[in-house]
PDB file of C-alpha atoms in Angstrom:
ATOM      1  CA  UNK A   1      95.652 103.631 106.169  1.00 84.00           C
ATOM      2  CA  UNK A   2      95.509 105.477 102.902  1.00 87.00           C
ATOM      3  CA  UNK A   3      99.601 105.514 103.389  1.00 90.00           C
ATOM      4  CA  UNK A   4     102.118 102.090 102.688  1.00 92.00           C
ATOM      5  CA  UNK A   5     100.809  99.972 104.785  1.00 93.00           C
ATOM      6  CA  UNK A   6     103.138  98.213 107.317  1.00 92.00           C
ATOM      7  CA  UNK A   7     103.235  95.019 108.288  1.00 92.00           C
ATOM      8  CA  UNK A   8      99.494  94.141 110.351  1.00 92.00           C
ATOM      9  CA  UNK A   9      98.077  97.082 108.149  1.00 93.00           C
ATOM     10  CA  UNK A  10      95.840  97.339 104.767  1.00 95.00           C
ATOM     11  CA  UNK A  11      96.537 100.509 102.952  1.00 94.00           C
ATOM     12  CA  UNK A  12      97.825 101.996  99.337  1.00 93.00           C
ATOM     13  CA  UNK A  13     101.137 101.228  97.429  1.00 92.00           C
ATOM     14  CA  UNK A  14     100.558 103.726  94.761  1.00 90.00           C
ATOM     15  CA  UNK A  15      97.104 103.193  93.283  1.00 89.00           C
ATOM     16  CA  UNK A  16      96.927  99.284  93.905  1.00 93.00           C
ATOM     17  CA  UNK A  17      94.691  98.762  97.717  1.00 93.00           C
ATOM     18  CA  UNK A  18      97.156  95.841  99.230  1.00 93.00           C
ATOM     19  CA  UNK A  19      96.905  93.510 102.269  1.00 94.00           C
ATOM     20  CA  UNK A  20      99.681  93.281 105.030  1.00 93.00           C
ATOM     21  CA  UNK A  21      97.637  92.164 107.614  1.00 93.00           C
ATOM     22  CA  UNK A  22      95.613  89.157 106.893  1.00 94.00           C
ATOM     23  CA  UNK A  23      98.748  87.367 105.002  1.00 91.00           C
ATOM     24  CA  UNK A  24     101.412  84.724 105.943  1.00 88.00           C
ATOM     25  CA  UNK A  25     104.110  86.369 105.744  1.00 86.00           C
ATOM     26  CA  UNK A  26     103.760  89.739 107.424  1.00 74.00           C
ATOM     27  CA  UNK A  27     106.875  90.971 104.442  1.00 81.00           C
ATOM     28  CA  UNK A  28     104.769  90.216 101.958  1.00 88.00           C
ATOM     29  CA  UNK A  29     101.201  91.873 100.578  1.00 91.00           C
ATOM     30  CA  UNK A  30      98.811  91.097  98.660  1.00 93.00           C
ATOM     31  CA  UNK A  31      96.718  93.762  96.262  1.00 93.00           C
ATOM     32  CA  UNK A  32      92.944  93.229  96.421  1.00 93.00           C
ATOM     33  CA  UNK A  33      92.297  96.165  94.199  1.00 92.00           C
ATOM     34  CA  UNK A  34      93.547  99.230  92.399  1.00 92.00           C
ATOM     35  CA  UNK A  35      92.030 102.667  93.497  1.00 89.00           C
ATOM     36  CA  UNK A  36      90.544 103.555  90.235  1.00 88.00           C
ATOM     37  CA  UNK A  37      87.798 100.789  91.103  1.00 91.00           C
ATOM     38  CA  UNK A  38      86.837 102.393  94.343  1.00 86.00           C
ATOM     39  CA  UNK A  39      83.327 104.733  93.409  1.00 83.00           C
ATOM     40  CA  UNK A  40      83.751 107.807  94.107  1.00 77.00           C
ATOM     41  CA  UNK A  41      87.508 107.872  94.486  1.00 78.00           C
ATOM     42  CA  UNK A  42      87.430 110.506  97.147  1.00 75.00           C
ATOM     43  CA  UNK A  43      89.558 109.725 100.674  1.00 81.00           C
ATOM     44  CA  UNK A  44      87.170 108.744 102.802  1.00 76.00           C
ATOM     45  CA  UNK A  45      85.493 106.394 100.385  1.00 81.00           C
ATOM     46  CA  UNK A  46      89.053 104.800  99.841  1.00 88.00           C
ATOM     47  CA  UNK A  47      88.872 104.372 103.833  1.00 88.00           C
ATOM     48  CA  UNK A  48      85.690 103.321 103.672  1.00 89.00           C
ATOM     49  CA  UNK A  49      86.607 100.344 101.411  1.00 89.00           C
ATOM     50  CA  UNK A  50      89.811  99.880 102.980  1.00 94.00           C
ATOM     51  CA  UNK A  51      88.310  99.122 106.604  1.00 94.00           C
ATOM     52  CA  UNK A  52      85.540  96.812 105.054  1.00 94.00           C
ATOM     53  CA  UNK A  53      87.989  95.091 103.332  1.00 93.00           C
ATOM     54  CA  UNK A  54      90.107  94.379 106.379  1.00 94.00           C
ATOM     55  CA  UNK A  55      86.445  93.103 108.486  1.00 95.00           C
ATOM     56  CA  UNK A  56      85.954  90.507 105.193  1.00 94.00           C
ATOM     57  CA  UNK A  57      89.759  89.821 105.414  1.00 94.00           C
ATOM     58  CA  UNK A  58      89.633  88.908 109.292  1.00 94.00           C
ATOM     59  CA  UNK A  59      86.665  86.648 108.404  1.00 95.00           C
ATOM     60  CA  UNK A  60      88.561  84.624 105.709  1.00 94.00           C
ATOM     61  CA  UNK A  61      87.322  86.146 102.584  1.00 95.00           C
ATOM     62  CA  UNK A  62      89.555  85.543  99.473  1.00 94.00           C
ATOM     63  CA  UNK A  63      90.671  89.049  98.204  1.00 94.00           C
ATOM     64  CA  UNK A  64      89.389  88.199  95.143  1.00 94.00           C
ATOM     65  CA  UNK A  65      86.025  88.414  96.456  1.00 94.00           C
ATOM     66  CA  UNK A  66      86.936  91.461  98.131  1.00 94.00           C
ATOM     67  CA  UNK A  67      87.916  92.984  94.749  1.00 94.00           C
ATOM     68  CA  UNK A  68      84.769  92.248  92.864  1.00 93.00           C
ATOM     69  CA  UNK A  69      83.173  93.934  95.726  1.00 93.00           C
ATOM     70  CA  UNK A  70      84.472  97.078  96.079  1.00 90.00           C
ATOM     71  CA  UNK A  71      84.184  97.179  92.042  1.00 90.00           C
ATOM     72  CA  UNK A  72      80.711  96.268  91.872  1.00 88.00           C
ATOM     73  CA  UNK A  73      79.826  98.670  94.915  1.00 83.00           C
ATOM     74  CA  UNK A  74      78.005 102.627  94.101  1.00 80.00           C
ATOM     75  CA  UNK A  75      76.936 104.759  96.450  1.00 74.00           C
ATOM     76  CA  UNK A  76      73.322 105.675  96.812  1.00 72.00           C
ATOM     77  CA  UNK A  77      71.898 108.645  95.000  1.00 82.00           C
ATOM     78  CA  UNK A  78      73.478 112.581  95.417  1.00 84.00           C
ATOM     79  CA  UNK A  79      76.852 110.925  97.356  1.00 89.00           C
ATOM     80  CA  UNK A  80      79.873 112.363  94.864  1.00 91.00           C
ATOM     81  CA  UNK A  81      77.594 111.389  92.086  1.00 93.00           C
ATOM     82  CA  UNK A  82      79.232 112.732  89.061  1.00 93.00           C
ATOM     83  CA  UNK A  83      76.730 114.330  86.787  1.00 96.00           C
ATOM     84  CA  UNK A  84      78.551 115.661  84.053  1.00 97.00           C
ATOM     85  CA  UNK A  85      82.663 116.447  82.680  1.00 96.00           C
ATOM     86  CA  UNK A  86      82.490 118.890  80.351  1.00 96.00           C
ATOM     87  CA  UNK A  87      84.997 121.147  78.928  1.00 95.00           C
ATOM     88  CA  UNK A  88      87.718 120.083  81.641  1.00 97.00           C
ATOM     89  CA  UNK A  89      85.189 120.783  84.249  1.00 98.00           C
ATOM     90  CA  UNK A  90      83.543 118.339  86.788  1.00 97.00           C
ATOM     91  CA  UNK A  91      79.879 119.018  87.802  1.00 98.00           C
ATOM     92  CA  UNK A  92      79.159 116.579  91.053  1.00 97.00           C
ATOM     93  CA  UNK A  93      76.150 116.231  92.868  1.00 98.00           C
ATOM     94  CA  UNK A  94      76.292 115.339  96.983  1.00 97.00           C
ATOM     95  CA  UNK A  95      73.231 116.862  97.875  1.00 98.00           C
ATOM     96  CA  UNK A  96      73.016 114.696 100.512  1.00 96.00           C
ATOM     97  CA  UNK A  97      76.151 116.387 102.266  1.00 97.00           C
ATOM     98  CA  UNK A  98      73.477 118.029 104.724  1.00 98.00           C
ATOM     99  CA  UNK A  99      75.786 119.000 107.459  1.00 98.00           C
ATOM    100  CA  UNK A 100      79.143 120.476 107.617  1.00 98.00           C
ATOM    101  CA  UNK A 101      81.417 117.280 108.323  1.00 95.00           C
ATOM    102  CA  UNK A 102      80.081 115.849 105.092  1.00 94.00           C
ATOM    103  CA  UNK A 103      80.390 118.642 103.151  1.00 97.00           C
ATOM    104  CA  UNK A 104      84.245 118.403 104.184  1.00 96.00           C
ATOM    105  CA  UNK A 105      84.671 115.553 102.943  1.00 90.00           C
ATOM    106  CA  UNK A 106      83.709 116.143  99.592  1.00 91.00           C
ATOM    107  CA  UNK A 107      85.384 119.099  99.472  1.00 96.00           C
ATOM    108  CA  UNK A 108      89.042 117.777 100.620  1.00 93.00           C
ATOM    109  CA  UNK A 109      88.635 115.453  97.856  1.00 89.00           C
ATOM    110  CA  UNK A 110      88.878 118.236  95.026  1.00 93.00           C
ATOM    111  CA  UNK A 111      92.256 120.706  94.024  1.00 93.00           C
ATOM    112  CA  UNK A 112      89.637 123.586  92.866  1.00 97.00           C
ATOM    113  CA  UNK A 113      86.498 123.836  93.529  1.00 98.00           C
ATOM    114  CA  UNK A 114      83.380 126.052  92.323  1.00 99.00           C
ATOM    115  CA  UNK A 115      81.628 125.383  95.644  1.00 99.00           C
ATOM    116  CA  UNK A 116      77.517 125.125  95.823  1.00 99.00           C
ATOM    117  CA  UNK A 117      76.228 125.677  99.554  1.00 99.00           C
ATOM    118  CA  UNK A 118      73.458 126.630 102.120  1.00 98.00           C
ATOM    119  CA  UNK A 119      70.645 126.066 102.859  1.00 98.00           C
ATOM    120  CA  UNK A 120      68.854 125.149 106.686  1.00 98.00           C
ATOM    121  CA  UNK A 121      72.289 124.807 108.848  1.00 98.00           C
ATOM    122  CA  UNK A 122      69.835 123.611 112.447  1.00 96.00           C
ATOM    123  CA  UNK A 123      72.382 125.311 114.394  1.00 96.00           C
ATOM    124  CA  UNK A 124      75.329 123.859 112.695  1.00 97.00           C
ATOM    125  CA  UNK A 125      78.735 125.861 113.301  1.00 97.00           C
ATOM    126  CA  UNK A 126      81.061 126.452 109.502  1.00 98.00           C
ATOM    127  CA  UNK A 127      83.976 127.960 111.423  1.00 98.00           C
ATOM    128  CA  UNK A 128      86.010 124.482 110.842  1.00 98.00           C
ATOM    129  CA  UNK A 129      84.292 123.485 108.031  1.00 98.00           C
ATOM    130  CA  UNK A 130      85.673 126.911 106.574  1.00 98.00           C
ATOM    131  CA  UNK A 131      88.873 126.745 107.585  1.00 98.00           C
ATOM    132  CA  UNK A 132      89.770 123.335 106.119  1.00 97.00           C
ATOM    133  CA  UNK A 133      88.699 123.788 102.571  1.00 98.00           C
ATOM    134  CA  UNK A 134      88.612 127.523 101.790  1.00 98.00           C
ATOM    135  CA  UNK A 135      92.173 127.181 100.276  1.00 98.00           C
ATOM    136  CA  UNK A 136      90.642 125.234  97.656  1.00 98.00           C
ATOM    137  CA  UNK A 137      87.382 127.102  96.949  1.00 98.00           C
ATOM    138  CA  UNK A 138      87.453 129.173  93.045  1.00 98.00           C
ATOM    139  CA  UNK A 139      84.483 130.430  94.162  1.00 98.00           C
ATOM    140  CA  UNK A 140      81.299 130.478  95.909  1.00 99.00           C
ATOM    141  CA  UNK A 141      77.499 130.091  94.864  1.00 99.00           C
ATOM    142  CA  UNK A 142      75.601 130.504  98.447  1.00 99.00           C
ATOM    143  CA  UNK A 143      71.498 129.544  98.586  1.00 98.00           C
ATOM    144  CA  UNK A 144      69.387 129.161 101.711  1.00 97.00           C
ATOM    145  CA  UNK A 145      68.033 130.432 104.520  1.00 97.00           C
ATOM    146  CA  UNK A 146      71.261 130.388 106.505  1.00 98.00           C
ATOM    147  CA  UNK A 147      73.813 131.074 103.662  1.00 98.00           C
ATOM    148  CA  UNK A 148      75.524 133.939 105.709  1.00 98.00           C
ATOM    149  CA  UNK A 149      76.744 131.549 108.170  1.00 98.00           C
ATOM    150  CA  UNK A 150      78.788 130.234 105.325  1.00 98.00           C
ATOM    151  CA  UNK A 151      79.780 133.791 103.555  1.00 98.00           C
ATOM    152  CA  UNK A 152      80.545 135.697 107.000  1.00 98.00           C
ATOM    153  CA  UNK A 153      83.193 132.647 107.647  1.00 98.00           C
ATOM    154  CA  UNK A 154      84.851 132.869 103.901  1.00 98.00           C
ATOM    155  CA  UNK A 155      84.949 136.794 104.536  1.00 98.00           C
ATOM    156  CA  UNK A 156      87.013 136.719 107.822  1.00 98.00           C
ATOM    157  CA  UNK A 157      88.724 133.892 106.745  1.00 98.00           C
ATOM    158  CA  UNK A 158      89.339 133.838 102.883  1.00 98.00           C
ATOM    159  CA  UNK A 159      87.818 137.548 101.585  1.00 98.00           C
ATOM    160  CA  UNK A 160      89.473 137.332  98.371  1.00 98.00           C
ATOM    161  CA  UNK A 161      87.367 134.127  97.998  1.00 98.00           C
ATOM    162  CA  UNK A 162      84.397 135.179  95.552  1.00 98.00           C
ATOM    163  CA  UNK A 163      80.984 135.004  96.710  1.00 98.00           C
ATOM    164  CA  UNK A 164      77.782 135.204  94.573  1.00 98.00           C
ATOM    165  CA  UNK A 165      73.763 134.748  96.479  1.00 98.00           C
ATOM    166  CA  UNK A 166      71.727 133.390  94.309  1.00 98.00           C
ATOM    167  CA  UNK A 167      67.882 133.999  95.555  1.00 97.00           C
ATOM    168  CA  UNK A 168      64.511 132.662  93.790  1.00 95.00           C
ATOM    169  CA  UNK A 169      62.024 134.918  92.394  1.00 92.00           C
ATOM    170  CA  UNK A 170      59.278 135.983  94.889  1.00 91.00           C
ATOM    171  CA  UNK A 171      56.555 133.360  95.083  1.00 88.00           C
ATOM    172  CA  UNK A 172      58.751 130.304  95.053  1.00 89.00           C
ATOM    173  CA  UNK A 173      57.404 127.458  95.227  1.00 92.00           C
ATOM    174  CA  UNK A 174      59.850 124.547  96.367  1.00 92.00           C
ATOM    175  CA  UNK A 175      56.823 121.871  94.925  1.00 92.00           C
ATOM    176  CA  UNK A 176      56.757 123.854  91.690  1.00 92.00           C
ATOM    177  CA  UNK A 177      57.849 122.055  88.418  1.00 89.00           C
ATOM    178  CA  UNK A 178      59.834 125.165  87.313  1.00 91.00           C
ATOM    179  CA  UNK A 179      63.870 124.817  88.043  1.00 94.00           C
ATOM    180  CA  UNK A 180      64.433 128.973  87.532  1.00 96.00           C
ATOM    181  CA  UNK A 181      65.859 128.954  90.969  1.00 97.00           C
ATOM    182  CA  UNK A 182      68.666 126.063  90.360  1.00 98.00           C
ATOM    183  CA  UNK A 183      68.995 127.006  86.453  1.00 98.00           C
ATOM    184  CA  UNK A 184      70.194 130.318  88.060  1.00 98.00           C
ATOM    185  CA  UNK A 185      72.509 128.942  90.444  1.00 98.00           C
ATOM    186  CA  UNK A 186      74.393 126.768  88.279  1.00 98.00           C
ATOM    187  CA  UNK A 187      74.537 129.526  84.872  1.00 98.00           C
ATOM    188  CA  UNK A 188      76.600 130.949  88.358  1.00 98.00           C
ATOM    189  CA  UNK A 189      78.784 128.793  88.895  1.00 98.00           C
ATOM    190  CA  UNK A 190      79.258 127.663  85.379  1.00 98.00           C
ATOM    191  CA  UNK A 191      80.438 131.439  85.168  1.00 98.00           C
ATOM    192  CA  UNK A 192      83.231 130.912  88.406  1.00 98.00           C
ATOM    193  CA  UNK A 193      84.586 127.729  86.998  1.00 98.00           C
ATOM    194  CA  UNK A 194      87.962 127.415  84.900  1.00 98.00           C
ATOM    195  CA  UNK A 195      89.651 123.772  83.565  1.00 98.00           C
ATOM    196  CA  UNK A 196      90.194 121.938  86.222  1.00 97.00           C
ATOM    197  CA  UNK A 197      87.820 122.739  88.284  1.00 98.00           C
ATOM    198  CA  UNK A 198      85.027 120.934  90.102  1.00 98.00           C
ATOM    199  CA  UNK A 199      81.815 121.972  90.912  1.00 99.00           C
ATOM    200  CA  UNK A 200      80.050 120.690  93.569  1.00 98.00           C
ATOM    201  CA  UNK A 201      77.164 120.717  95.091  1.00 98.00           C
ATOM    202  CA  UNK A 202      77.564 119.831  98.913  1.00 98.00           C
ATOM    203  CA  UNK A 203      75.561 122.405 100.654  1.00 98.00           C
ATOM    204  CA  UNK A 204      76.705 121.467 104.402  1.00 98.00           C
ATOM    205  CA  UNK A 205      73.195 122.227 105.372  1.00 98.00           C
ATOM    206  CA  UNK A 206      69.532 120.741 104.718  1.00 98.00           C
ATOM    207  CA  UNK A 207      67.216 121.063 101.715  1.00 97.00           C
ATOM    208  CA  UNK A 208      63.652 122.129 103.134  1.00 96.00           C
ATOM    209  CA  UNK A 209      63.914 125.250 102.914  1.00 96.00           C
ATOM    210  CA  UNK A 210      63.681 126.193  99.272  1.00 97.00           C
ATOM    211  CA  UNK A 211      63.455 122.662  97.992  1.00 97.00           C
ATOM    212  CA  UNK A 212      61.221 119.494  98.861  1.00 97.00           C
ATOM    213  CA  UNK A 213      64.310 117.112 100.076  1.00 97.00           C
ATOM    214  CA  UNK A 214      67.908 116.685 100.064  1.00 97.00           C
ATOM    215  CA  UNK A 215      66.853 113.926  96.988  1.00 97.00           C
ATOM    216  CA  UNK A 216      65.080 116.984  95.141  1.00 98.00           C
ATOM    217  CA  UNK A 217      67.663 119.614  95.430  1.00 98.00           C
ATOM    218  CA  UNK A 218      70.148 116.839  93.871  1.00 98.00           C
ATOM    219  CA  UNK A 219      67.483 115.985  91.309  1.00 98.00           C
ATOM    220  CA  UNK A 220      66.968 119.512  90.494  1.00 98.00           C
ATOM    221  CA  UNK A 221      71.171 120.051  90.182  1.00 98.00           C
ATOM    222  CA  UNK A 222      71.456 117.049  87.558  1.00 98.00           C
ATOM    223  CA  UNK A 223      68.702 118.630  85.477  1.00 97.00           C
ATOM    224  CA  UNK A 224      70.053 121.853  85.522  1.00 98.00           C
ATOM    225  CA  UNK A 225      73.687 120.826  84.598  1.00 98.00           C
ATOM    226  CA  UNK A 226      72.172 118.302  81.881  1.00 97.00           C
ATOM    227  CA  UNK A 227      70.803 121.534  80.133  1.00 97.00           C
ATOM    228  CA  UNK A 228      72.303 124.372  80.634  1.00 97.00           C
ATOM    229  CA  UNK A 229      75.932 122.547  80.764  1.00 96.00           C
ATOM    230  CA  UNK A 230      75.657 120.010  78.752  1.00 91.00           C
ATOM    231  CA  UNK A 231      73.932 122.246  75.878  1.00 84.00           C
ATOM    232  CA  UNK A 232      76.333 124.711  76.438  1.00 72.00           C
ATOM    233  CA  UNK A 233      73.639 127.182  77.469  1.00 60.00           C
ATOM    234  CA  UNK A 234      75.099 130.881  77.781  1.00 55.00           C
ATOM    235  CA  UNK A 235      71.994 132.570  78.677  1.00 50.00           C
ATOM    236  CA  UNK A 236      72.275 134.744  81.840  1.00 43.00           C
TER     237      UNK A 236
END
């Protein structure tokens, strides 16, 4: 549970990850961790960690083990992968959000949010998707073949939401070396986003589209934020 855990349960007492289930006395608890060491501290990563810890608990593991686990444990590539803070603002790649229940997700994990998305949505409904997180959205960058499934949700639902399509130039070439395309898309959202504020890229849809893979379109995001970001680029 990512609330006190009662007795029988593992769950959170403030930031510390603590035991009630796999100890002697069921009053007592026993921290294994504190949530700061959980990568990427999002809420279902903390469950994530939480559940495995209670399988290596109910197999006798100390939770000391447990705890140099869960600290020594990343994510594979374009999963909440922070790129860049800058300037009070978070720039975080999850390219591999491909469909709409992982794009949620990263999204509920984040206050404010400068939100990247589209792409190929295979038939995917946003309807729910939309309604959870467009309270939190500062704005919108859409891309992709299917973008207004995304942009005719945010109107009916949240118009006051800004939206900004971002297209490539004619001839794109999703092989080509050249990163117009994303250096466009994030000057964009560099443009929405205020202190505070994260930016993500978790396009609730696949890649293939405009790019080569959901591993390229991530690749493509870094490099972008790395230059135009990071050297405080203010070209338009």
């Amino acid at each position: 549970t990512l609330q006190t855990p009662r007795p029988g349960e593992i769950g959170l007492v403030e930031n510390l990850l603590v035991d009630r289930a796999f100890v002697i006395d069921p009053l007592e608890a026993a921290m294994f961790g504190e949530l700061n060491e959980v990568k990427p501290t999002a809420p279902h990563s903390v469950s994530n960690a939480l559940a495995a810890a209670g399988l290596a608990r109910a197999i006798g593991i100390d939770h000391e083990v447990i705890r140099e686990a869960i600290k020594q444990f990343r994510p594979g590539r374009h999963r909440i992968e922070l790129v860049l803070e800058q300037n009070g603002i978070r720039w975080i790649d999850d390219s591999k959000a491909t469909n709409p229940h992982a794009a949620q997700a990263c999204l509920m994990s984040e206050l404010s949010v400068v939100w990247i998305a589209g792409g190929l949505a295979k038939g995917a409904e946003m309807s729910d998707l939309i309604a959870q997180v467009g309270s939190r959205l500062r704005g919108v960058v859409l891309i992709g073949t299917d973008r207004e499934l995304i942009a005719d949700e945010l109107q009916t639902k949240f118009p006051n939401v800004p939206l900004i399509r971002v297209d490539p130039k004619p001839g794109h070439d999703r092989r080509s070396a050249s990163n117009d395309f994303m250096d466009q898309v994030v000057r964009e959202a560099k443009l929405l986003a205020n202190v505070g504020d994260a930016v993500l890229l978790a396009p609730a849809c696949a890649s293939m589209d405009q790019f080569v893979s959901y591993g390229d379109r991530g690749d493509r995001f870094a490099k972008s934020v790395r230059e135009i970001v990071g050297n405080n680029d203010n070209a338009s």
